[in-house]
Coordinates of C-alpha atoms and ligand atoms in Angstrom, one line a residue:
X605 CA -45.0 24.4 10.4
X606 CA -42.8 23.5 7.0
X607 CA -42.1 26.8 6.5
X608 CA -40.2 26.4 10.5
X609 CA -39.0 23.1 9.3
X610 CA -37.6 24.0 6.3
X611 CA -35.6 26.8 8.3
X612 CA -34.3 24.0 10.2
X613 CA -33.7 22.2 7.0
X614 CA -30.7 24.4 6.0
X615 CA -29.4 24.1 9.6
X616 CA -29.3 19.8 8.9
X617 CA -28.1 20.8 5.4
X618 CA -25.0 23.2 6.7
X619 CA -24.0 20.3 8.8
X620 CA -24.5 17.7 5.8
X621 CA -22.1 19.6 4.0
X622 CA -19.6 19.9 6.7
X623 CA -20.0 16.1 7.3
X624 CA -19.2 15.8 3.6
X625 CA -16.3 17.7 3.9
X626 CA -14.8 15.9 6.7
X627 CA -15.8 12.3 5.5
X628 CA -13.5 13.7 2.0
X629 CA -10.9 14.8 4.2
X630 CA -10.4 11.6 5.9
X631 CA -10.2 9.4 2.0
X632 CA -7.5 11.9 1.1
X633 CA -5.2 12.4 3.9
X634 CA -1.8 13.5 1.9
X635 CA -0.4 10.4 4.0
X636 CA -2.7 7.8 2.7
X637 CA -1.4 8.2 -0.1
X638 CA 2.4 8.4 0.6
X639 CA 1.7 5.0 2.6
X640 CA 0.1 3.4 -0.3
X641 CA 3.5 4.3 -2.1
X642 CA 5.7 2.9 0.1
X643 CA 3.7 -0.4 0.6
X644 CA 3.5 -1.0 -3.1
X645 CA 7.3 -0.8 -3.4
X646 CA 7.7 -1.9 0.2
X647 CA 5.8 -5.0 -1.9
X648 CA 8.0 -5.0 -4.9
X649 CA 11.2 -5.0 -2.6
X650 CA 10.0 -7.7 -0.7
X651 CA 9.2 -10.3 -4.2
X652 CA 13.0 -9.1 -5.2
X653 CA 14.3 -9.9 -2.1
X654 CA 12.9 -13.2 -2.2
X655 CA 14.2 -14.1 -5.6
X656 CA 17.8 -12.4 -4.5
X657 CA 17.7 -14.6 -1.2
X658 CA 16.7 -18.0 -3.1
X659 CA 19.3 -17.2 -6.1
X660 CA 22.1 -16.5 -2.7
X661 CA 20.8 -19.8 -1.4
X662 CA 21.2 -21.6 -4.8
X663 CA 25.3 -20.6 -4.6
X664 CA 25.4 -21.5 -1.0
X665 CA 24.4 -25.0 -2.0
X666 CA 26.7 -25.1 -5.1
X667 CA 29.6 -23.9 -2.9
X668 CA 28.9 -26.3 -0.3
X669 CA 28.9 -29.0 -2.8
X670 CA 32.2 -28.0 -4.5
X671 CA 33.7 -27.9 -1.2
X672 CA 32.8 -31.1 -0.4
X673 CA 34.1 -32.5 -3.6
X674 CA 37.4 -30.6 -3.3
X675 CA 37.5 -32.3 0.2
X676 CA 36.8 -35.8 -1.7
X677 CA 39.8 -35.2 -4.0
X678 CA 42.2 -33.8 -1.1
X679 CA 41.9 -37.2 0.5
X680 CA 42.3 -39.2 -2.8
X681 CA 45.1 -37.5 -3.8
X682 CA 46.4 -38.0 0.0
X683 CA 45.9 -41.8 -0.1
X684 CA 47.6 -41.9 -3.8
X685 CA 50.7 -40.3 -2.7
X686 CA 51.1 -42.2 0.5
X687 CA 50.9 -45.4 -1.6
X688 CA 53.7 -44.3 -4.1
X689 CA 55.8 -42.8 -0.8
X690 CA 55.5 -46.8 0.5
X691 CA 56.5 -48.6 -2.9
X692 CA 56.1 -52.1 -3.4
X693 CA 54.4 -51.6 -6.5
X694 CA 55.4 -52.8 -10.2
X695 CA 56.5 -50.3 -12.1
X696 CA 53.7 -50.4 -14.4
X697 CA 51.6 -50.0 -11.0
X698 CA 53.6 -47.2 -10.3
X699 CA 53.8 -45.6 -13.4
X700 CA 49.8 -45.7 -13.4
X701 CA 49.7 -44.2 -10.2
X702 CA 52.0 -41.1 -11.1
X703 CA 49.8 -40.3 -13.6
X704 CA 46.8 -40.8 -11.7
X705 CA 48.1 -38.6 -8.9
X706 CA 48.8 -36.1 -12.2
X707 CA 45.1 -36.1 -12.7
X708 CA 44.0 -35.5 -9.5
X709 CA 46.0 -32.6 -9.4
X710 CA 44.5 -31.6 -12.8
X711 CA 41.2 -31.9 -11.0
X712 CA 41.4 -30.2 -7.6
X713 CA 43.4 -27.1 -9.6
X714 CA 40.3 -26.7 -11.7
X715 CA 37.7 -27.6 -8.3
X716 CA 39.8 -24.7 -6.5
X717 CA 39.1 -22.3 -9.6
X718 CA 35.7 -22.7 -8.9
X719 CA 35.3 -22.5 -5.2
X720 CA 37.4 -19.3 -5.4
X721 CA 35.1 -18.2 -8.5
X722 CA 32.0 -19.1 -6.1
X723 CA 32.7 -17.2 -3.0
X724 CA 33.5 -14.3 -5.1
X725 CA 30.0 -15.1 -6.7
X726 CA 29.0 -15.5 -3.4
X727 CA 29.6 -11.7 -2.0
X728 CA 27.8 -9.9 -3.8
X729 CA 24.5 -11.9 -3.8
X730 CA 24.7 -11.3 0.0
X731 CA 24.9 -7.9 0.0
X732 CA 22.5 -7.5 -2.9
X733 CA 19.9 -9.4 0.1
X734 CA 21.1 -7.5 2.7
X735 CA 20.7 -3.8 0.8
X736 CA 17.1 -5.1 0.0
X737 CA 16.6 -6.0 3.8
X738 CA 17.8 -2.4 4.6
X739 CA 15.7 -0.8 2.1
X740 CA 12.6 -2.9 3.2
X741 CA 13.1 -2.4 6.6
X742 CA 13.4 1.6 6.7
X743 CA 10.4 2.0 4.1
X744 CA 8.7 -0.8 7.1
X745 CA 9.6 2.3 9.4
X746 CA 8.2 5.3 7.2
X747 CA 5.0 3.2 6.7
X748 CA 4.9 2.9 10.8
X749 CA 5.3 6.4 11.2
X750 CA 2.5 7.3 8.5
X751 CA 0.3 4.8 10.0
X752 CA 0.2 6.9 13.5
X753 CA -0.1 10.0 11.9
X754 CA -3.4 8.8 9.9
X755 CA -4.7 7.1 12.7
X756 CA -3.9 10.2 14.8
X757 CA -5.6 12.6 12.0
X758 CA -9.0 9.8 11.8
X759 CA -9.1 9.8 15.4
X760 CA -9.5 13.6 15.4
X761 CA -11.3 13.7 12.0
X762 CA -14.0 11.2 13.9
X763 CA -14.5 13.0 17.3
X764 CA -14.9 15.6 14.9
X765 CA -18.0 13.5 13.1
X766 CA -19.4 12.9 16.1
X767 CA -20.2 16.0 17.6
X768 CA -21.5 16.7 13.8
X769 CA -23.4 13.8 13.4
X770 CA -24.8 14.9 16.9
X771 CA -25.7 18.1 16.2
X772 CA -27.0 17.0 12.6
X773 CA -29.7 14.6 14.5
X774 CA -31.0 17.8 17.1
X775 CA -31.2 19.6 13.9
X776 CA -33.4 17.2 12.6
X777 CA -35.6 16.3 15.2
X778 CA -37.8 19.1 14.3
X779 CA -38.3 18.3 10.5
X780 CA -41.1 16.2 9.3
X781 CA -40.6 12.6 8.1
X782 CA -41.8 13.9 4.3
X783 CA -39.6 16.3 4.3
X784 CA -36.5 15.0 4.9
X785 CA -36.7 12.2 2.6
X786 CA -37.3 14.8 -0.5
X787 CA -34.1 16.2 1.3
X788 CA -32.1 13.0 0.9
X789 CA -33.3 12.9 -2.4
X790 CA -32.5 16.1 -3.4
X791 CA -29.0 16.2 -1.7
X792 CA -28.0 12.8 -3.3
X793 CA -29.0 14.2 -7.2
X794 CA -27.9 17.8 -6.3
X795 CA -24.2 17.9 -5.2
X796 CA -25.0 17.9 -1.6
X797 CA -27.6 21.3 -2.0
X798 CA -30.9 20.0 -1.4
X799 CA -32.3 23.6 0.4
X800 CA -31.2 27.1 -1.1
X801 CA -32.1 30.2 0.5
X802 CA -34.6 32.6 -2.0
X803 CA -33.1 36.3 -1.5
X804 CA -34.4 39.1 -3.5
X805 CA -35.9 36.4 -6.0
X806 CA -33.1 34.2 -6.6
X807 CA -32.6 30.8 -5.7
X808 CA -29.3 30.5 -3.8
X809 CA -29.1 26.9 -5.4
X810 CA -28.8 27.4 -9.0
X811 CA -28.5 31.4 -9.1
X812 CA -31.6 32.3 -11.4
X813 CA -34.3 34.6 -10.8
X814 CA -37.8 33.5 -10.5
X815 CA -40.3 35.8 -11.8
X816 CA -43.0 36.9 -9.4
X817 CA -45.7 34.8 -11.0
X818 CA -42.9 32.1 -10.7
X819 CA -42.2 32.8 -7.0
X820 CA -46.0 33.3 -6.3
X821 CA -46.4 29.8 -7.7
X822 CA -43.8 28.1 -5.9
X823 CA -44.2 29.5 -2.6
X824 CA -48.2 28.4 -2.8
X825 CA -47.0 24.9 -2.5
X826 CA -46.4 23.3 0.7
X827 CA -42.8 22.5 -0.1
X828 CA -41.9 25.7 -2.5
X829 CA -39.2 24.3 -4.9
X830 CA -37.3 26.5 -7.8
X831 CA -38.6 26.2 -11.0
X832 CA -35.2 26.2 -12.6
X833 CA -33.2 23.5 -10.4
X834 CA -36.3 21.6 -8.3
X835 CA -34.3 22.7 -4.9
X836 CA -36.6 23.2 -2.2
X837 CA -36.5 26.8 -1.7
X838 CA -36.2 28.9 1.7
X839 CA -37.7 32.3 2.0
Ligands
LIG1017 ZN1 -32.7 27.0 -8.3

């Protein structure tokens, strides 16, 4: 009876190691890791972007100020003028008001400098955003595109499992309780290779020959397992 369920051991164990395979197959799909290289930088892209985009928003707010004070000193300068167009002043009035209008001139000169300096500021700050966006958005795409070829490789990869799995269990129906837990065992502490076939005495696990007394003792057991490697051993 263990001798028939040992047999059937290397059946469970062929499937074990196919299992194996797969399950290694799925962690290192080529395009797992290509999409864990584009969501890092898609990451890194995305932190510049938002320091690019708050620095932009920072000279919007500057320039909208400016503006709004070169607007203030448009309207001064207006109301100044009109006054010394009507007259009526004294001419120490008027005199002060000349050179107050000379000052305001002073002023919105040097507030235009910056406005103009400020949009050209402005320019490239928005395309340095919008080149991020672009480059975000198409790495967005490539990670897309990787996703449904992984999930269309797992999906196969898993049917794949299954019928695996299923056949694993049928193989293992006829294998005592004992058994298979020394299997577990074995598999977990011995790459995978918990049965090895004995051929023309030598264990197909570790490769050495067991003398006859060796094999004699071994194969007396109820479980015969290679002196050399402790694999349970199938004639
Ligand atoms: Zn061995």
């Amino acid at each position: 009876m263990e001798l028939v369920s040992l047999a059937d051991l290397l059946d469970v164990q062929a499937l074990d190691l196919q299992i194996d395979r797969l399950l290694e197959e799925r962690q290192n799909l080529p395009e797992l890791a290509e999409y864990k290289e584009a969501h890092e930088e898609a990451v890194a892209l995305e932190e510049q972007r938002e320091t690019e985009a708050s620095k932009l928003k920072d000279l919007e707010l500057s320039l909208d100020k400016s503006e709004g004070e070169l607007e203030l000193l448009e309207v001064k300068l207006d109301e100044h003028e009109t006054r010394l167009f009507a007259g009526g002043m004294s001419a120490r009035e008027t005199e002060h008001m000349r050179l107050e209008v000379q000052s305001l001139k002073g002023q919105r000169e040097t507030m235009e400098e910056k406005v103009l300096q400020m949009l050209e500021g402005i320019d490239p700050a928005r395309e340095a955003v919008k080149d991020l966006e672009t480059r975000i958005s198409s790495l967005n795409e490539a990670k897309a595109e990787l996703e449904s070829s992984i999930k269309a490789q797992w999906k196969k990869i898993d049917a794949e499992l299954a019928r695996k799995e299923e056949r694993k269990q049928e193989a293992m129906s006829p294998v005592g309780a004992e058994l298979l837990e020394l299997y577990e065992k074995l598999r977990r502490i011995k790459e995978g290779v918990a049965v090895a076939s004995f051929d023309h005495g030598v264990c197909g696990g570790c490769h050495m020959t067991l003398s006859p007394a060796e094999r004699d003792e071994a194969f007396s057991q109820e479980m015969p397992r290679c002196v050399h490697c402790r694999r349970l051993l199938v004639a």
